[in-house]
mmCIF file of C-alpha atoms in Angstrom:
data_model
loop_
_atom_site.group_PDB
_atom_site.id
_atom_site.type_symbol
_atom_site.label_atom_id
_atom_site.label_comp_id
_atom_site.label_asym_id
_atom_site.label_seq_id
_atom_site.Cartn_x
_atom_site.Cartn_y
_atom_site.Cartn_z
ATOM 1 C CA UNK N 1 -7.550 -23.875 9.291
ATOM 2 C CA UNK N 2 -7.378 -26.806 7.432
ATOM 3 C CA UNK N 3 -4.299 -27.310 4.383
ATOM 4 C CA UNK N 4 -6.735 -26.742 1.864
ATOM 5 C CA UNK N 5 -8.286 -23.695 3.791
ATOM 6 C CA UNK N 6 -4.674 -22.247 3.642
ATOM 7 C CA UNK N 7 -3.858 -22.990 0.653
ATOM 8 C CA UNK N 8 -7.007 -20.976 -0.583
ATOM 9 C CA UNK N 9 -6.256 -18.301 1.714
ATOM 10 C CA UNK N 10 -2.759 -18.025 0.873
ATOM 11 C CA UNK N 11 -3.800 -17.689 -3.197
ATOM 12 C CA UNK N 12 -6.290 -14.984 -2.122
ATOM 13 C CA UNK N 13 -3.780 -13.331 -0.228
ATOM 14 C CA UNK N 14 -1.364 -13.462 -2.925
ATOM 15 C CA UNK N 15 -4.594 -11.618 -5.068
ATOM 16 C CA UNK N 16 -4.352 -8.975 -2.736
ATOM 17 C CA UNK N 17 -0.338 -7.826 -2.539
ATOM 18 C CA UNK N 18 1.137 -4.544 -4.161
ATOM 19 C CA UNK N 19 4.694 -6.134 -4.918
ATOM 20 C CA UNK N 20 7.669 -3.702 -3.877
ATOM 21 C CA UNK N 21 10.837 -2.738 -4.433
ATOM 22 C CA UNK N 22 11.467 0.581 -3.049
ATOM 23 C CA UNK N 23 14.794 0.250 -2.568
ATOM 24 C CA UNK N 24 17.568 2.740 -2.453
ATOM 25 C CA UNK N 25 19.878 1.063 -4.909
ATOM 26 C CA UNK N 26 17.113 -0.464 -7.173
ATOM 27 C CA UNK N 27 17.872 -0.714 -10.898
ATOM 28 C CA UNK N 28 15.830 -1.016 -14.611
ATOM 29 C CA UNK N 29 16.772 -5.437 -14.203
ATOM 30 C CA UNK N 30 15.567 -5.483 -10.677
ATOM 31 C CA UNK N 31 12.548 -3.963 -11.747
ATOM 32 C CA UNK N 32 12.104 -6.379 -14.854
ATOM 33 C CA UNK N 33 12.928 -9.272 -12.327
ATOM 34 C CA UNK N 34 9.526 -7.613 -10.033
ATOM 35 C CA UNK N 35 7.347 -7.863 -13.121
ATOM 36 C CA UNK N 36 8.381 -11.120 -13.846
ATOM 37 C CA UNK N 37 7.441 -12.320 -10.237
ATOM 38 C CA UNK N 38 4.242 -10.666 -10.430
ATOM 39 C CA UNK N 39 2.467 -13.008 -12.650
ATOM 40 C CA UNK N 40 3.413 -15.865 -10.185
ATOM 41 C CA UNK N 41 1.889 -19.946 -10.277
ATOM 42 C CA UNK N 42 -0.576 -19.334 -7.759
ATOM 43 C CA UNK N 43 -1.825 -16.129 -10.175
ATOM 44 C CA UNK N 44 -1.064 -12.449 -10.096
ATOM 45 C CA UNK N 45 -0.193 -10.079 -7.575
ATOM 46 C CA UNK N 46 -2.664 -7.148 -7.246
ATOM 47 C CA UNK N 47 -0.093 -4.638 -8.388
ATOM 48 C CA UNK N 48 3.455 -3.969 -8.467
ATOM 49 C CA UNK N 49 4.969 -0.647 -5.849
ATOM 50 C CA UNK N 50 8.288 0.807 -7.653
ATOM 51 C CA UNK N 51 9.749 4.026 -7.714
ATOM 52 C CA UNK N 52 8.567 6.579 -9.641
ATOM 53 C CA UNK N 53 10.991 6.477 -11.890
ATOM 54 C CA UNK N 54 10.623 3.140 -13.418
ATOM 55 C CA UNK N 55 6.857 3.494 -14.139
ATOM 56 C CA UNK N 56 7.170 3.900 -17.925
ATOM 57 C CA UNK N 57 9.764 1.031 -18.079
ATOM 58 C CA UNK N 58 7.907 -1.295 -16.577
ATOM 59 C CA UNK N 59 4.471 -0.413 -18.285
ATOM 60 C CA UNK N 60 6.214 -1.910 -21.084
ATOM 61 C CA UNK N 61 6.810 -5.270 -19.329
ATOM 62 C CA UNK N 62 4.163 -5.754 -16.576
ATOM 63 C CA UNK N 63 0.944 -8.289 -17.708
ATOM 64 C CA UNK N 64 -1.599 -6.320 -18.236
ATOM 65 C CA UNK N 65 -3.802 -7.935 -14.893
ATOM 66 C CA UNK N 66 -1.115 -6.313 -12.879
ATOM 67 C CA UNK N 67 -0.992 -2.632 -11.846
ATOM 68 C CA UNK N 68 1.526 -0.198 -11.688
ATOM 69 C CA UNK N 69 1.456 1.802 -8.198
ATOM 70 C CA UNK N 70 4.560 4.362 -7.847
ATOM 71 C CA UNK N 71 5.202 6.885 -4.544
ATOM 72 C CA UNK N 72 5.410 10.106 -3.947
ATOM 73 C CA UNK N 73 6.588 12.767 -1.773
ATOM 74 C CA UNK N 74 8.302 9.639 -0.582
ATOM 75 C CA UNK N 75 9.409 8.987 2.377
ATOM 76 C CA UNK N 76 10.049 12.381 4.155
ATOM 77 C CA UNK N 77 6.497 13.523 3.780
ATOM 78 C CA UNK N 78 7.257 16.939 3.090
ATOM 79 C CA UNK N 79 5.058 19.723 2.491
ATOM 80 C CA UNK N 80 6.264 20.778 -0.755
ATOM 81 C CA UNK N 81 2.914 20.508 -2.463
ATOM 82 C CA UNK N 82 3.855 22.376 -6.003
ATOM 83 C CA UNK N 83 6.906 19.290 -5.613
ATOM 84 C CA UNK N 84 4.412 16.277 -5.197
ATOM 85 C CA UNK N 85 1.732 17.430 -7.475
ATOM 86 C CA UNK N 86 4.531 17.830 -10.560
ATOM 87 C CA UNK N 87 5.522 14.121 -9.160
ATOM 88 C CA UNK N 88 2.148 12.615 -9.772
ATOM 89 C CA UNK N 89 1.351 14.508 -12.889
ATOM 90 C CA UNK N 90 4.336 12.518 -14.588
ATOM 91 C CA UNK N 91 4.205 9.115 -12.436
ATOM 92 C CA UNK N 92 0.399 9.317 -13.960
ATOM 93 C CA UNK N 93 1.485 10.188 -17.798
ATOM 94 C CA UNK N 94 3.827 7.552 -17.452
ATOM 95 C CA UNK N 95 1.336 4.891 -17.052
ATOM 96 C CA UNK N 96 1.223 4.691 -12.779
ATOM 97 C CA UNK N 97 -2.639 3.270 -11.917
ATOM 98 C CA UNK N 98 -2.271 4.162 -8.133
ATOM 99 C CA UNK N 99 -0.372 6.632 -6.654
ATOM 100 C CA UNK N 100 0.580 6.061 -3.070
ATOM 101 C CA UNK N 101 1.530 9.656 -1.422
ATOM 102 C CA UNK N 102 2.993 10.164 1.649
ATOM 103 C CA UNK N 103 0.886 12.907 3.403
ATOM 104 C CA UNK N 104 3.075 15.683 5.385
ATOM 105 C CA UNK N 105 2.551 13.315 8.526
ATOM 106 C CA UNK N 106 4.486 15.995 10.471
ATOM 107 C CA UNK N 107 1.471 18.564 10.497
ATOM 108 C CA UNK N 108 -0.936 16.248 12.155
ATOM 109 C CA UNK N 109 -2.310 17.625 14.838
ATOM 110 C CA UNK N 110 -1.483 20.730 14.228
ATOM 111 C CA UNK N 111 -2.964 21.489 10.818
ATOM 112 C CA UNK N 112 -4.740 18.845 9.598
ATOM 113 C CA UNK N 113 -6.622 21.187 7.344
ATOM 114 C CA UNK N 114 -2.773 21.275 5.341
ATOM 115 C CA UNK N 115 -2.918 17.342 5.219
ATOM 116 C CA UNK N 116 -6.524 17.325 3.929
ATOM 117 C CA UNK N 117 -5.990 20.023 1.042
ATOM 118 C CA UNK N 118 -2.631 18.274 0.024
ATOM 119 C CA UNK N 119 -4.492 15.083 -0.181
ATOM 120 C CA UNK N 120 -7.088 16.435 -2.302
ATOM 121 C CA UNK N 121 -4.512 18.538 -4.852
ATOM 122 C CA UNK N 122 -2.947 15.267 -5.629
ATOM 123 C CA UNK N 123 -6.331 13.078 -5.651
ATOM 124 C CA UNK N 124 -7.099 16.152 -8.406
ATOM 125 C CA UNK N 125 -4.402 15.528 -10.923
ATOM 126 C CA UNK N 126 -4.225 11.469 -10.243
ATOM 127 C CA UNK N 127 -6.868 11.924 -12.887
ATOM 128 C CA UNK N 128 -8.181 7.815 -12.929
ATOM 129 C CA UNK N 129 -5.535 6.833 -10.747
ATOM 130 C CA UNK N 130 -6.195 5.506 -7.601
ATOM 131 C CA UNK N 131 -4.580 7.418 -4.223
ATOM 132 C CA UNK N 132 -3.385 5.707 -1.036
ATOM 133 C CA UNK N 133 -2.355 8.030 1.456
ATOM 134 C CA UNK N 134 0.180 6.591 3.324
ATOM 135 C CA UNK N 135 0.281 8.533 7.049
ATOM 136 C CA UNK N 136 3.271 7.214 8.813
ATOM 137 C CA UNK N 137 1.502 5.916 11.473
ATOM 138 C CA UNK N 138 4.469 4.628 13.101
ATOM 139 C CA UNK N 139 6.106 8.319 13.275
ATOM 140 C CA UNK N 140 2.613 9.811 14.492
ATOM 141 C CA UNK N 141 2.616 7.197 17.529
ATOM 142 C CA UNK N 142 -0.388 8.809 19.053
ATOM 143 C CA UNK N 143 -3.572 6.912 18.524
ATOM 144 C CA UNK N 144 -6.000 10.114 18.604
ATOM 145 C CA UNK N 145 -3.396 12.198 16.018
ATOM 146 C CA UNK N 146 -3.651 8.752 13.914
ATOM 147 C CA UNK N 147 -7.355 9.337 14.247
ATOM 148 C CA UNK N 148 -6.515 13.204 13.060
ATOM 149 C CA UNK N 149 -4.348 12.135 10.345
ATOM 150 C CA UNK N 150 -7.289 9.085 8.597
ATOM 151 C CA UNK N 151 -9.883 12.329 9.256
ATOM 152 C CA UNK N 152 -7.855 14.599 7.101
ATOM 153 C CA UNK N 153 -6.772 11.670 3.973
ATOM 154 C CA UNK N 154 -10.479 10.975 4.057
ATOM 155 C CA UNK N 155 -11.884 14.278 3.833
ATOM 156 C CA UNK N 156 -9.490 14.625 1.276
ATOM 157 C CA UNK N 157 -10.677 12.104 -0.817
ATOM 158 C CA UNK N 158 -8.018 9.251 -0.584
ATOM 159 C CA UNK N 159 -9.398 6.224 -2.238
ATOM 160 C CA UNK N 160 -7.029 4.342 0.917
ATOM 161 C CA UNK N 161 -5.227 4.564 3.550
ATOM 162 C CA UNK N 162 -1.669 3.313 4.094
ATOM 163 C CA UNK N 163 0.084 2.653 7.259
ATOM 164 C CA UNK N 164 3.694 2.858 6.678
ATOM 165 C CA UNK N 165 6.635 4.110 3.414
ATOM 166 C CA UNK N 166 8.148 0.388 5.260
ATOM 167 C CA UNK N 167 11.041 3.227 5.696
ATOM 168 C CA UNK N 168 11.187 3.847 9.669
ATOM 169 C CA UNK N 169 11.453 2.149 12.709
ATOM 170 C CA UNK N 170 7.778 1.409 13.384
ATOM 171 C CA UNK N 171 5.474 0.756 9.883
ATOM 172 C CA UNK N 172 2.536 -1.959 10.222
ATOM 173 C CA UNK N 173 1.096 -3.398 13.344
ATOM 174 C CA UNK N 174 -2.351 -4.763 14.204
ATOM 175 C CA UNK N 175 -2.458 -1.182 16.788
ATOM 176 C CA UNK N 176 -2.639 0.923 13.672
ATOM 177 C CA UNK N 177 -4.189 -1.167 11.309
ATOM 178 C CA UNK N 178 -6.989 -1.453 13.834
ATOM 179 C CA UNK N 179 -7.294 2.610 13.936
ATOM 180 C CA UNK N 180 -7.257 2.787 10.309
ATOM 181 C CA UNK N 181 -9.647 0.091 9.657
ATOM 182 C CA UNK N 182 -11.876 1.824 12.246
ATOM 183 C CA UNK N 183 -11.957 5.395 10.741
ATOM 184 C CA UNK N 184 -12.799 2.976 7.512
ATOM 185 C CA UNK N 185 -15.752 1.504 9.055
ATOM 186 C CA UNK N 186 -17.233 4.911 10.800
ATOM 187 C CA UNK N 187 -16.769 6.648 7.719
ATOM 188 C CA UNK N 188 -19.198 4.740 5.557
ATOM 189 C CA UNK N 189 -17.457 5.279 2.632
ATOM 190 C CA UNK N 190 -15.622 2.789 -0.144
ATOM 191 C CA UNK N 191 -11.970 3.192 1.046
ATOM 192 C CA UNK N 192 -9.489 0.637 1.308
ATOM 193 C CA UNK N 193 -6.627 -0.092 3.567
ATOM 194 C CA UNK N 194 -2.706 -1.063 3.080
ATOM 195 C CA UNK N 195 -0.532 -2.254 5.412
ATOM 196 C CA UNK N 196 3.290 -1.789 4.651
ATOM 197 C CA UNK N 197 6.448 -2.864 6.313
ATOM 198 C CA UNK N 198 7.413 -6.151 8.481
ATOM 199 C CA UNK N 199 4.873 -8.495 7.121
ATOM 200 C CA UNK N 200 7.276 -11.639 6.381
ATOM 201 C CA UNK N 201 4.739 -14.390 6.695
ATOM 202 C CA UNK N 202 1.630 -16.098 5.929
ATOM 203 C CA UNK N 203 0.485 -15.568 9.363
ATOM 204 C CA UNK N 204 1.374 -11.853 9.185
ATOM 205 C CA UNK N 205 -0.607 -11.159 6.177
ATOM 206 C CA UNK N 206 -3.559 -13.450 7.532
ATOM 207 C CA UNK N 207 -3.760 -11.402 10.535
ATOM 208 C CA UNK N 208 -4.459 -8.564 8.803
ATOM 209 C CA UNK N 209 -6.950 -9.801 6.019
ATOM 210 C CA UNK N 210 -9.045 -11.646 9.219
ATOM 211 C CA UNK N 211 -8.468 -8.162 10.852
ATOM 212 C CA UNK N 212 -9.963 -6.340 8.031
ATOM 213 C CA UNK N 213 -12.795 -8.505 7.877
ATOM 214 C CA UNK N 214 -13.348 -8.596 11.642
ATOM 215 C CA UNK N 215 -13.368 -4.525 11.560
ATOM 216 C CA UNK N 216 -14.957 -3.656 7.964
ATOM 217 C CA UNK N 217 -17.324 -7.180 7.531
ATOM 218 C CA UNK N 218 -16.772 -10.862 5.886
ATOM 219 C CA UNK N 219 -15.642 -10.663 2.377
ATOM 220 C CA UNK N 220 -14.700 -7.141 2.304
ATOM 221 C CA UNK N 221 -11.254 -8.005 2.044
ATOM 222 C CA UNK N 222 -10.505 -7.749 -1.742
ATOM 223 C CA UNK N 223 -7.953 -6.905 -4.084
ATOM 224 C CA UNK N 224 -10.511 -3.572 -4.338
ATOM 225 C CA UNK N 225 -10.079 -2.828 -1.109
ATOM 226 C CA UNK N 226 -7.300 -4.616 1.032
ATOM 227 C CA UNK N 227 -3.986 -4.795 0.082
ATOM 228 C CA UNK N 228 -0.571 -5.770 1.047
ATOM 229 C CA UNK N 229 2.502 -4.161 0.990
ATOM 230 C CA UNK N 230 5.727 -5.791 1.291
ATOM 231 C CA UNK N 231 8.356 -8.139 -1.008
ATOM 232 C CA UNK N 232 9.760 -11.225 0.276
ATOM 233 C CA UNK N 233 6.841 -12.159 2.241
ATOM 234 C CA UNK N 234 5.184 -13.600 -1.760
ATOM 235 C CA UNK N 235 7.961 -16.517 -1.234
ATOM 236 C CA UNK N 236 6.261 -17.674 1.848
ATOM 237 C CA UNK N 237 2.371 -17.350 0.149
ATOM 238 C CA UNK N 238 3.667 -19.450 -2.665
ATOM 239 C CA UNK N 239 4.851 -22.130 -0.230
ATOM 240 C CA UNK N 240 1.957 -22.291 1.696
ATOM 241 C CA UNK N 241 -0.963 -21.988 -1.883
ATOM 242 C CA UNK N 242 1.698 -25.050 -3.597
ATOM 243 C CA UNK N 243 1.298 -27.112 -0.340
ATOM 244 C CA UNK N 244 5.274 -26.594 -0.091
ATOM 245 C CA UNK N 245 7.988 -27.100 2.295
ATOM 246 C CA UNK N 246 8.101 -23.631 4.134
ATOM 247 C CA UNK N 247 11.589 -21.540 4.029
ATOM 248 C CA UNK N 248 10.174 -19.151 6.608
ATOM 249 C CA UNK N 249 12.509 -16.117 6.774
ATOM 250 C CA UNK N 250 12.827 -12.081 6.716
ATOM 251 C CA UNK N 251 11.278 -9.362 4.831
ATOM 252 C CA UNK N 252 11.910 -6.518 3.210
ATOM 253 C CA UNK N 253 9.544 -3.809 2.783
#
């Protein structure tokens, strides 16, 4: 890949991130400092990920480009349904545009039938919001009860599916992205796919864009369909898109 090729790649990457700060002691100014970032040089981030929370407050700062995505039932994954759908009906009043739930990860095998009417309770009252199902894949560790777990979001009606709340020991790796961009592909239908946690580089988030494409087709890959989630890893894309000296370093979420 030539400079210029990265450079491009790095911008269209940058297109394609969900912005986070999910953290424990996050406040109203580190949020403000998020939307600020958002609307970088190289152009805007996809959407900003913040806790639920903080959706109204930064509705009133984000650029309008720039969605607001908030979690819920986040991270446990418990099966409090009654609990998650109150979450989302305010996250969604307040002005959140996607709503990334985690499913009750701990049911799969088992009951998948739970995990597939939970998902499609909340995809009810996200009303125009968009739902990523995030399954935990890490936790699951079985590739068939991954398979279980991408059966039940999509016969749920998730709009994507999410590897990882960046919260345990295990979130993204090119073994689960790889299972959920297959139950993408077999399913025929127009769902996207997240990755979340450990992606700190230019060559992490590469990996899974050509991965994407390899799996779902060339030029599937867009801020429609494929996004990113993780923090520091947007100090790295700007490096690489300005043709910039390269900190390198860790990430966050």
């Amino acid at each position: 890949m030539t400079d210029a090729d990265m450079q491009a790649r790095a911008r269209q990457l940058i297109a394609c991130l969900d912005l986070t700060n999910l953290n424990d002691d996050c406040t109203e100014a580190d949020v403000a400092a998020l939307c600020e970032r958002a609307a970088t040089p190289e152009g805007p981030v996809a959407a900003i990920c913040i806790w639920p929370q903080f959706v109204a407050f930064a509705r009133e700062r984000l650029a309008p480009a720039i969605r607001i995505a908030t979690v819920v039932n986040f991270p446990a994954g418990g099966e409090d349904l009654d609990a998650t759908l109150a979450e989302t009906r305010v996250a969604v009043a307040d002005g959140a545009e996607e709503i990334d739930l985690v499913i009750a990860y701990r049911k799969i095998p088992a009951d998948p039938d739970f995990v597939e009417n939970q998902v499609r309770q909340v995809k009810a009252v996200c009303r125009t919001a968009r739902l990523k199902t995030i399954l935990e894949t890490g936790e699951i560790g079985d590739p068939d009860a991954i398979r279980v777990a991408c059966q039940a979001a999509l016969d749920g009606g998730a709009d994507f599916l999410k590897t990882s709340t960046g919260k345990v020991a295990e979130n993204a790796t090119p073994v689960s992205a790889r299972l959920l961009l297959g139950a993408i592909a077999d399913s025929g239908r127009d769902v996207g796919f997240k990755p979340a946690g450990g992606i700190k580089t230019f060559e992490d988030a590469n990996g899974y864009l050509e991965l994407a494409e390899a799996i779902c087709g060339p030029g599937w890959a867009t801020p429609e369909r494929f996004r990113l989630g993780a923090s520091s890893v947007l100090g790295d894309l700007l490096a690489v898109a300005g043709g910039k000296p390269r900190a390198g370093g860790a990430a966050g979420y």
